[in-house]
């Protein structure tokens, strides 16, 4: 009887182990089934997410270069033109009213110093001394020689007018006074003396 009981207990223990093994196997099957179901549920979502990521990457890659091009173009459009404005041509200042411009001022050509001009000046000085000494006729002859050597010397005409005025020849005095005024018009001091001589000739004629 004891042997049977032991066998029975051994059989029960074996059956219990077998049942526990079956339960473990069943639980494993249930877990594997649930994981398969869960993975089958996640598979579409992961593929959708992957597709969305690919779409976003494609859109960003397409939209990226134009933005870069626009940013690269905008500075060139905003660069101002650095060309310098042309400076206006400079005009000379206008002369003050009443002051002749340099173009209007006519300068008399300087007389060249020649032996004839030097000799004429010496004769003019001699004639002046002769007039002061009262030698009018000799002074006139000397002045005529000086005038032939240098016809542009207005002093010769002035002293000739003085000589003819002393001789009371007013017509000759007026003629040589007029010639002296023409040749000595650029000299202020001589112009005043010639004008004073013309007044004396007029008073002497009256």
PDB file of C-alpha atoms in Angstrom:
ATOM      1  CA  UNK A   1       0.000   0.000   0.000  1.00  0.00           C
ATOM      2  CA  UNK A   2       2.778   2.372   0.841  1.00  0.00           C
ATOM      3  CA  UNK A   3       4.429   1.611  -2.490  1.00  0.00           C
ATOM      4  CA  UNK A   4       1.242   2.479  -4.335  1.00  0.00           C
ATOM      5  CA  UNK A   5       0.823   5.661  -2.424  1.00  0.00           C
ATOM      6  CA  UNK A   6       4.371   6.656  -3.285  1.00  0.00           C
ATOM      7  CA  UNK A   7       3.766   5.859  -6.933  1.00  0.00           C
ATOM      8  CA  UNK A   8       0.550   7.770  -6.845  1.00  0.00           C
ATOM      9  CA  UNK A   9       2.244  10.748  -5.303  1.00  0.00           C
ATOM     10  CA  UNK A  10       4.999  10.481  -7.879  1.00  0.00           C
ATOM     11  CA  UNK A  11       2.448  10.371 -10.628  1.00  0.00           C
ATOM     12  CA  UNK A  12       0.660  13.318  -9.199  1.00  0.00           C
ATOM     13  CA  UNK A  13       3.877  15.231  -8.922  1.00  0.00           C
ATOM     14  CA  UNK A  14       4.703  14.379 -12.492  1.00  0.00           C
ATOM     15  CA  UNK A  15       1.275  15.355 -13.626  1.00  0.00           C
ATOM     16  CA  UNK A  16       1.644  18.563 -11.651  1.00  0.00           C
ATOM     17  CA  UNK A  17       4.954  19.282 -13.299  1.00  0.00           C
ATOM     18  CA  UNK A  18       3.458  18.514 -16.652  1.00  0.00           C
ATOM     19  CA  UNK A  19       0.549  20.838 -15.946  1.00  0.00           C
ATOM     20  CA  UNK A  20       2.842  23.589 -14.817  1.00  0.00           C
ATOM     21  CA  UNK A  21       4.873  23.109 -17.942  1.00  0.00           C
ATOM     22  CA  UNK A  22       1.733  23.311 -19.992  1.00  0.00           C
ATOM     23  CA  UNK A  23       0.724  26.478 -18.202  1.00  0.00           C
ATOM     24  CA  UNK A  24       4.152  27.996 -18.815  1.00  0.00           C
ATOM     25  CA  UNK A  25       3.968  27.005 -22.455  1.00  0.00           C
ATOM     26  CA  UNK A  26       0.488  28.487 -22.725  1.00  0.00           C
ATOM     27  CA  UNK A  27       1.565  31.695 -21.093  1.00  0.00           C
ATOM     28  CA  UNK A  28       4.525  31.880 -23.449  1.00  0.00           C
ATOM     29  CA  UNK A  29       2.238  31.379 -26.397  1.00  0.00           C
ATOM     30  CA  UNK A  30      -0.046  34.065 -25.136  1.00  0.00           C
ATOM     31  CA  UNK A  31       2.897  36.465 -24.700  1.00  0.00           C
ATOM     32  CA  UNK A  32       4.223  35.709 -28.153  1.00  0.00           C
ATOM     33  CA  UNK A  33       0.778  36.211 -29.626  1.00  0.00           C
ATOM     34  CA  UNK A  34       0.345  39.544 -27.850  1.00  0.00           C
ATOM     35  CA  UNK A  35       3.805  40.703 -28.986  1.00  0.00           C
ATOM     36  CA  UNK A  36       2.961  39.725 -32.525  1.00  0.00           C
ATOM     37  CA  UNK A  37      -0.283  41.605 -32.308  1.00  0.00           C
ATOM     38  CA  UNK A  38       1.494  44.649 -30.816  1.00  0.00           C
ATOM     39  CA  UNK A  39       4.210  44.543 -33.431  1.00  0.00           C
ATOM     40  CA  UNK A  40       1.606  44.206 -36.148  1.00  0.00           C
ATOM     41  CA  UNK A  41      -0.098  47.261 -34.738  1.00  0.00           C
ATOM     42  CA  UNK A  42       3.164  49.243 -34.512  1.00  0.00           C
ATOM     43  CA  UNK A  43       4.380  48.300 -37.984  1.00  0.00           C
ATOM     44  CA  UNK A  44       1.979  50.559 -39.896  1.00  0.00           C
ATOM     45  CA  UNK A  45       2.617  53.467 -37.525  1.00  0.00           C
ATOM     46  CA  UNK A  46       6.389  53.194 -37.884  1.00  0.00           C
ATOM     47  CA  UNK A  47       6.115  53.047 -41.646  1.00  0.00           C
ATOM     48  CA  UNK A  48       3.837  56.092 -41.606  1.00  0.00           C
ATOM     49  CA  UNK A  49       6.269  57.989 -39.376  1.00  0.00           C
ATOM     50  CA  UNK A  50       9.146  57.010 -41.629  1.00  0.00           C
ATOM     51  CA  UNK A  51       7.229  58.184 -44.669  1.00  0.00           C
ATOM     52  CA  UNK A  52       6.423  61.493 -42.948  1.00  0.00           C
ATOM     53  CA  UNK A  53      10.067  61.986 -42.057  1.00  0.00           C
ATOM     54  CA  UNK A  54      11.110  61.341 -45.648  1.00  0.00           C
ATOM     55  CA  UNK A  55       8.508  63.820 -46.911  1.00  0.00           C
ATOM     56  CA  UNK A  56       9.675  66.480 -44.440  1.00  0.00           C
ATOM     57  CA  UNK A  57      13.279  65.958 -45.470  1.00  0.00           C
ATOM     58  CA  UNK A  58      12.374  66.227 -49.145  1.00  0.00           C
ATOM     59  CA  UNK A  59      10.378  69.425 -48.563  1.00  0.00           C
ATOM     60  CA  UNK A  60      13.159  71.002 -46.512  1.00  0.00           C
ATOM     61  CA  UNK A  61      15.770  70.096 -49.141  1.00  0.00           C
ATOM     62  CA  UNK A  62      13.619  71.630 -51.899  1.00  0.00           C
ATOM     63  CA  UNK A  63      12.834  74.774 -49.930  1.00  0.00           C
ATOM     64  CA  UNK A  64      16.402  75.365 -48.726  1.00  0.00           C
ATOM     65  CA  UNK A  65      18.324  76.522 -51.874  1.00  0.00           C
ATOM     66  CA  UNK A  66      15.852  79.243 -53.041  1.00  0.00           C
ATOM     67  CA  UNK A  67      16.037  80.875 -49.616  1.00  0.00           C
ATOM     68  CA  UNK A  68      19.806  80.855 -49.833  1.00  0.00           C
ATOM     69  CA  UNK A  69      19.641  82.288 -53.345  1.00  0.00           C
ATOM     70  CA  UNK A  70      17.312  85.052 -52.237  1.00  0.00           C
ATOM     71  CA  UNK A  71      19.557  85.973 -49.358  1.00  0.00           C
ATOM     72  CA  UNK A  72      22.539  86.009 -51.686  1.00  0.00           C
ATOM     73  CA  UNK A  73      20.755  88.259 -54.187  1.00  0.00           C
ATOM     74  CA  UNK A  74      19.408  90.801 -51.759  1.00  0.00           C
ATOM     75  CA  UNK A  75      22.800  92.317 -50.797  1.00  0.00           C
ATOM     76  CA  UNK A  76      23.705  92.911 -54.440  1.00  0.00           C
ATOM     77  CA  UNK A  77      20.444  94.759 -54.988  1.00  0.00           C
ATOM     78  CA  UNK A  78      20.954  96.927 -51.908  1.00  0.00           C
ATOM     79  CA  UNK A  79      24.526  97.976 -52.738  1.00  0.00           C
ATOM     80  CA  UNK A  80      24.429 101.708 -53.615  1.00  0.00           C
ATOM     81  CA  UNK A  81      26.167 103.082 -56.638  1.00  0.00           C
ATOM     82  CA  UNK A  82      29.573 104.326 -55.545  1.00  0.00           C
ATOM     83  CA  UNK A  83      30.317 106.353 -58.655  1.00  0.00           C
ATOM     84  CA  UNK A  84      31.385 109.852 -57.672  1.00  0.00           C
ATOM     85  CA  UNK A  85      29.413 112.760 -59.140  1.00  0.00           C
ATOM     86  CA  UNK A  86      31.243 114.805 -61.709  1.00  0.00           C
ATOM     87  CA  UNK A  87      32.521 118.063 -60.320  1.00  0.00           C
ATOM     88  CA  UNK A  88      31.166 121.144 -62.117  1.00  0.00           C
ATOM     89  CA  UNK A  89      33.732 123.034 -64.213  1.00  0.00           C
ATOM     90  CA  UNK A  90      35.333 125.823 -62.258  1.00  0.00           C
ATOM     91  CA  UNK A  91      34.617 129.300 -63.595  1.00  0.00           C
ATOM     92  CA  UNK A  92      36.884 132.249 -62.868  1.00  0.00           C
ATOM     93  CA  UNK A  93      35.388 134.848 -60.529  1.00  0.00           C
ATOM     94  CA  UNK A  94      33.776 137.798 -62.198  1.00  0.00           C
ATOM     95  CA  UNK A  95      35.735 141.036 -61.855  1.00  0.00           C
ATOM     96  CA  UNK A  96      34.370 143.745 -59.604  1.00  0.00           C
ATOM     97  CA  UNK A  97      32.288 146.435 -61.304  1.00  0.00           C
ATOM     98  CA  UNK A  98      34.424 149.249 -62.596  1.00  0.00           C
ATOM     99  CA  UNK A  99      37.611 147.144 -62.602  1.00  0.00           C
ATOM    100  CA  UNK A 100      38.821 146.142 -66.073  1.00  0.00           C
ATOM    101  CA  UNK A 101      39.462 142.474 -66.658  1.00  0.00           C
ATOM    102  CA  UNK A 102      42.970 141.263 -67.543  1.00  0.00           C
ATOM    103  CA  UNK A 103      41.843 140.767 -71.143  1.00  0.00           C
ATOM    104  CA  UNK A 104      40.740 144.403 -71.361  1.00  0.00           C
ATOM    105  CA  UNK A 105      43.983 145.750 -69.993  1.00  0.00           C
ATOM    106  CA  UNK A 106      46.219 146.448 -72.973  1.00  0.00           C
ATOM    107  CA  UNK A 107      49.822 146.783 -71.996  1.00  0.00           C
ATOM    108  CA  UNK A 108      52.053 148.979 -74.046  1.00  0.00           C
ATOM    109  CA  UNK A 109      54.954 147.120 -75.619  1.00  0.00           C
ATOM    110  CA  UNK A 110      58.241 148.016 -73.999  1.00  0.00           C
ATOM    111  CA  UNK A 111      60.614 149.924 -76.178  1.00  0.00           C
ATOM    112  CA  UNK A 112      63.785 148.079 -76.888  1.00  0.00           C
ATOM    113  CA  UNK A 113      66.926 149.864 -75.785  1.00  0.00           C
ATOM    114  CA  UNK A 114      68.862 150.530 -78.955  1.00  0.00           C
ATOM    115  CA  UNK A 115      71.691 152.931 -79.744  1.00  0.00           C
ATOM    116  CA  UNK A 116      69.250 155.158 -81.623  1.00  0.00           C
ATOM    117  CA  UNK A 117      66.854 155.351 -78.654  1.00  0.00           C
ATOM    118  CA  UNK A 118      69.719 156.160 -76.284  1.00  0.00           C
ATOM    119  CA  UNK A 119      70.936 158.910 -78.622  1.00  0.00           C
ATOM    120  CA  UNK A 120      67.399 160.294 -78.881  1.00  0.00           C
ATOM    121  CA  UNK A 121      67.103 160.542 -75.095  1.00  0.00           C
ATOM    122  CA  UNK A 122      70.394 162.430 -74.874  1.00  0.00           C
ATOM    123  CA  UNK A 123      69.234 164.904 -77.526  1.00  0.00           C
ATOM    124  CA  UNK A 124      65.917 165.366 -75.695  1.00  0.00           C
ATOM    125  CA  UNK A 125      67.790 166.235 -72.491  1.00  0.00           C
ATOM    126  CA  UNK A 126      69.977 168.729 -74.378  1.00  0.00           C
ATOM    127  CA  UNK A 127      66.907 170.373 -75.949  1.00  0.00           C
ATOM    128  CA  UNK A 128      65.264 170.750 -72.537  1.00  0.00           C
ATOM    129  CA  UNK A 129      68.329 172.548 -71.215  1.00  0.00           C
ATOM    130  CA  UNK A 130      68.369 174.793 -74.297  1.00  0.00           C
ATOM    131  CA  UNK A 131      64.715 175.767 -73.723  1.00  0.00           C
ATOM    132  CA  UNK A 132      65.453 176.665 -70.121  1.00  0.00           C
ATOM    133  CA  UNK A 133      68.391 178.745 -71.311  1.00  0.00           C
ATOM    134  CA  UNK A 134      66.204 180.589 -73.845  1.00  0.00           C
ATOM    135  CA  UNK A 135      67.800 179.065 -76.985  1.00  0.00           C
ATOM    136  CA  UNK A 136      64.438 178.206 -78.572  1.00  0.00           C
ATOM    137  CA  UNK A 137      65.555 177.777 -82.192  1.00  0.00           C
ATOM    138  CA  UNK A 138      68.493 175.543 -81.299  1.00  0.00           C
ATOM    139  CA  UNK A 139      66.201 173.536 -79.011  1.00  0.00           C
ATOM    140  CA  UNK A 140      63.726 172.992 -81.888  1.00  0.00           C
ATOM    141  CA  UNK A 141      66.489 171.702 -84.184  1.00  0.00           C
ATOM    142  CA  UNK A 142      67.798 169.382 -81.494  1.00  0.00           C
ATOM    143  CA  UNK A 143      64.293 168.032 -80.785  1.00  0.00           C
ATOM    144  CA  UNK A 144      63.699 167.380 -84.489  1.00  0.00           C
ATOM    145  CA  UNK A 145      66.879 165.283 -84.600  1.00  0.00           C
ATOM    146  CA  UNK A 146      65.764 163.352 -81.502  1.00  0.00           C
ATOM    147  CA  UNK A 147      62.314 162.792 -83.028  1.00  0.00           C
ATOM    148  CA  UNK A 148      63.862 161.332 -86.192  1.00  0.00           C
ATOM    149  CA  UNK A 149      65.928 158.891 -84.124  1.00  0.00           C
ATOM    150  CA  UNK A 150      62.994 157.764 -81.959  1.00  0.00           C
ATOM    151  CA  UNK A 151      59.551 158.830 -83.269  1.00  0.00           C
ATOM    152  CA  UNK A 152      57.719 157.000 -80.458  1.00  0.00           C
ATOM    153  CA  UNK A 153      59.214 159.148 -77.678  1.00  0.00           C
ATOM    154  CA  UNK A 154      56.372 161.463 -76.634  1.00  0.00           C
ATOM    155  CA  UNK A 155      58.678 163.739 -74.620  1.00  0.00           C
ATOM    156  CA  UNK A 156      60.105 165.127 -77.859  1.00  0.00           C
ATOM    157  CA  UNK A 157      56.600 166.233 -78.927  1.00  0.00           C
ATOM    158  CA  UNK A 158      55.965 167.810 -75.541  1.00  0.00           C
ATOM    159  CA  UNK A 159      59.127 169.940 -75.622  1.00  0.00           C
ATOM    160  CA  UNK A 160      58.510 170.861 -79.270  1.00  0.00           C
ATOM    161  CA  UNK A 161      55.080 172.145 -78.229  1.00  0.00           C
ATOM    162  CA  UNK A 162      56.771 174.206 -75.482  1.00  0.00           C
ATOM    163  CA  UNK A 163      59.265 175.639 -77.966  1.00  0.00           C
ATOM    164  CA  UNK A 164      56.597 176.705 -80.480  1.00  0.00           C
ATOM    165  CA  UNK A 165      54.465 178.119 -77.678  1.00  0.00           C
ATOM    166  CA  UNK A 166      57.372 180.405 -76.700  1.00  0.00           C
ATOM    167  CA  UNK A 167      57.607 181.497 -80.320  1.00  0.00           C
ATOM    168  CA  UNK A 168      53.830 182.278 -80.244  1.00  0.00           C
ATOM    169  CA  UNK A 169      53.165 179.721 -82.980  1.00  0.00           C
ATOM    170  CA  UNK A 170      49.981 178.321 -81.430  1.00  0.00           C
ATOM    171  CA  UNK A 171      49.041 176.113 -84.368  1.00  0.00           C
ATOM    172  CA  UNK A 172      52.351 174.199 -84.166  1.00  0.00           C
ATOM    173  CA  UNK A 173      52.115 174.170 -80.374  1.00  0.00           C
ATOM    174  CA  UNK A 174      48.628 172.591 -80.505  1.00  0.00           C
ATOM    175  CA  UNK A 175      49.742 170.017 -83.103  1.00  0.00           C
ATOM    176  CA  UNK A 176      52.730 168.804 -81.073  1.00  0.00           C
ATOM    177  CA  UNK A 177      50.664 168.890 -77.873  1.00  0.00           C
ATOM    178  CA  UNK A 178      48.142 166.552 -79.498  1.00  0.00           C
ATOM    179  CA  UNK A 179      50.944 164.171 -80.588  1.00  0.00           C
ATOM    180  CA  UNK A 180      52.394 164.231 -77.063  1.00  0.00           C
ATOM    181  CA  UNK A 181      48.975 163.297 -75.615  1.00  0.00           C
ATOM    182  CA  UNK A 182      48.784 160.278 -77.956  1.00  0.00           C
ATOM    183  CA  UNK A 183      52.252 158.910 -77.126  1.00  0.00           C
ATOM    184  CA  UNK A 184      52.184 159.680 -73.375  1.00  0.00           C
ATOM    185  CA  UNK A 185      48.621 158.546 -72.580  1.00  0.00           C
ATOM    186  CA  UNK A 186      49.824 155.514 -70.572  1.00  0.00           C
ATOM    187  CA  UNK A 187      51.961 157.656 -68.231  1.00  0.00           C
ATOM    188  CA  UNK A 188      49.818 159.372 -65.577  1.00  0.00           C
ATOM    189  CA  UNK A 189      52.381 162.033 -64.661  1.00  0.00           C
ATOM    190  CA  UNK A 190      53.045 162.993 -68.263  1.00  0.00           C
ATOM    191  CA  UNK A 191      49.330 162.946 -69.084  1.00  0.00           C
ATOM    192  CA  UNK A 192      48.749 165.594 -66.404  1.00  0.00           C
ATOM    193  CA  UNK A 193      51.609 167.736 -67.753  1.00  0.00           C
ATOM    194  CA  UNK A 194      50.288 167.472 -71.320  1.00  0.00           C
ATOM    195  CA  UNK A 195      46.795 168.501 -70.174  1.00  0.00           C
ATOM    196  CA  UNK A 196      48.222 171.485 -68.285  1.00  0.00           C
ATOM    197  CA  UNK A 197      50.191 172.463 -71.417  1.00  0.00           C
ATOM    198  CA  UNK A 198      47.007 172.360 -73.508  1.00  0.00           C
ATOM    199  CA  UNK A 199      45.342 174.761 -71.053  1.00  0.00           C
ATOM    200  CA  UNK A 200      48.261 177.193 -71.295  1.00  0.00           C
ATOM    201  CA  UNK A 201      48.067 177.101 -75.091  1.00  0.00           C
ATOM    202  CA  UNK A 202      44.350 177.972 -74.955  1.00  0.00           C
ATOM    203  CA  UNK A 203      44.947 180.864 -72.542  1.00  0.00           C
ATOM    204  CA  UNK A 204      47.783 182.191 -74.683  1.00  0.00           C
ATOM    205  CA  UNK A 205      45.577 182.251 -77.779  1.00  0.00           C
ATOM    206  CA  UNK A 206      42.971 184.469 -76.092  1.00  0.00           C
TER     207      UNK A 206
END
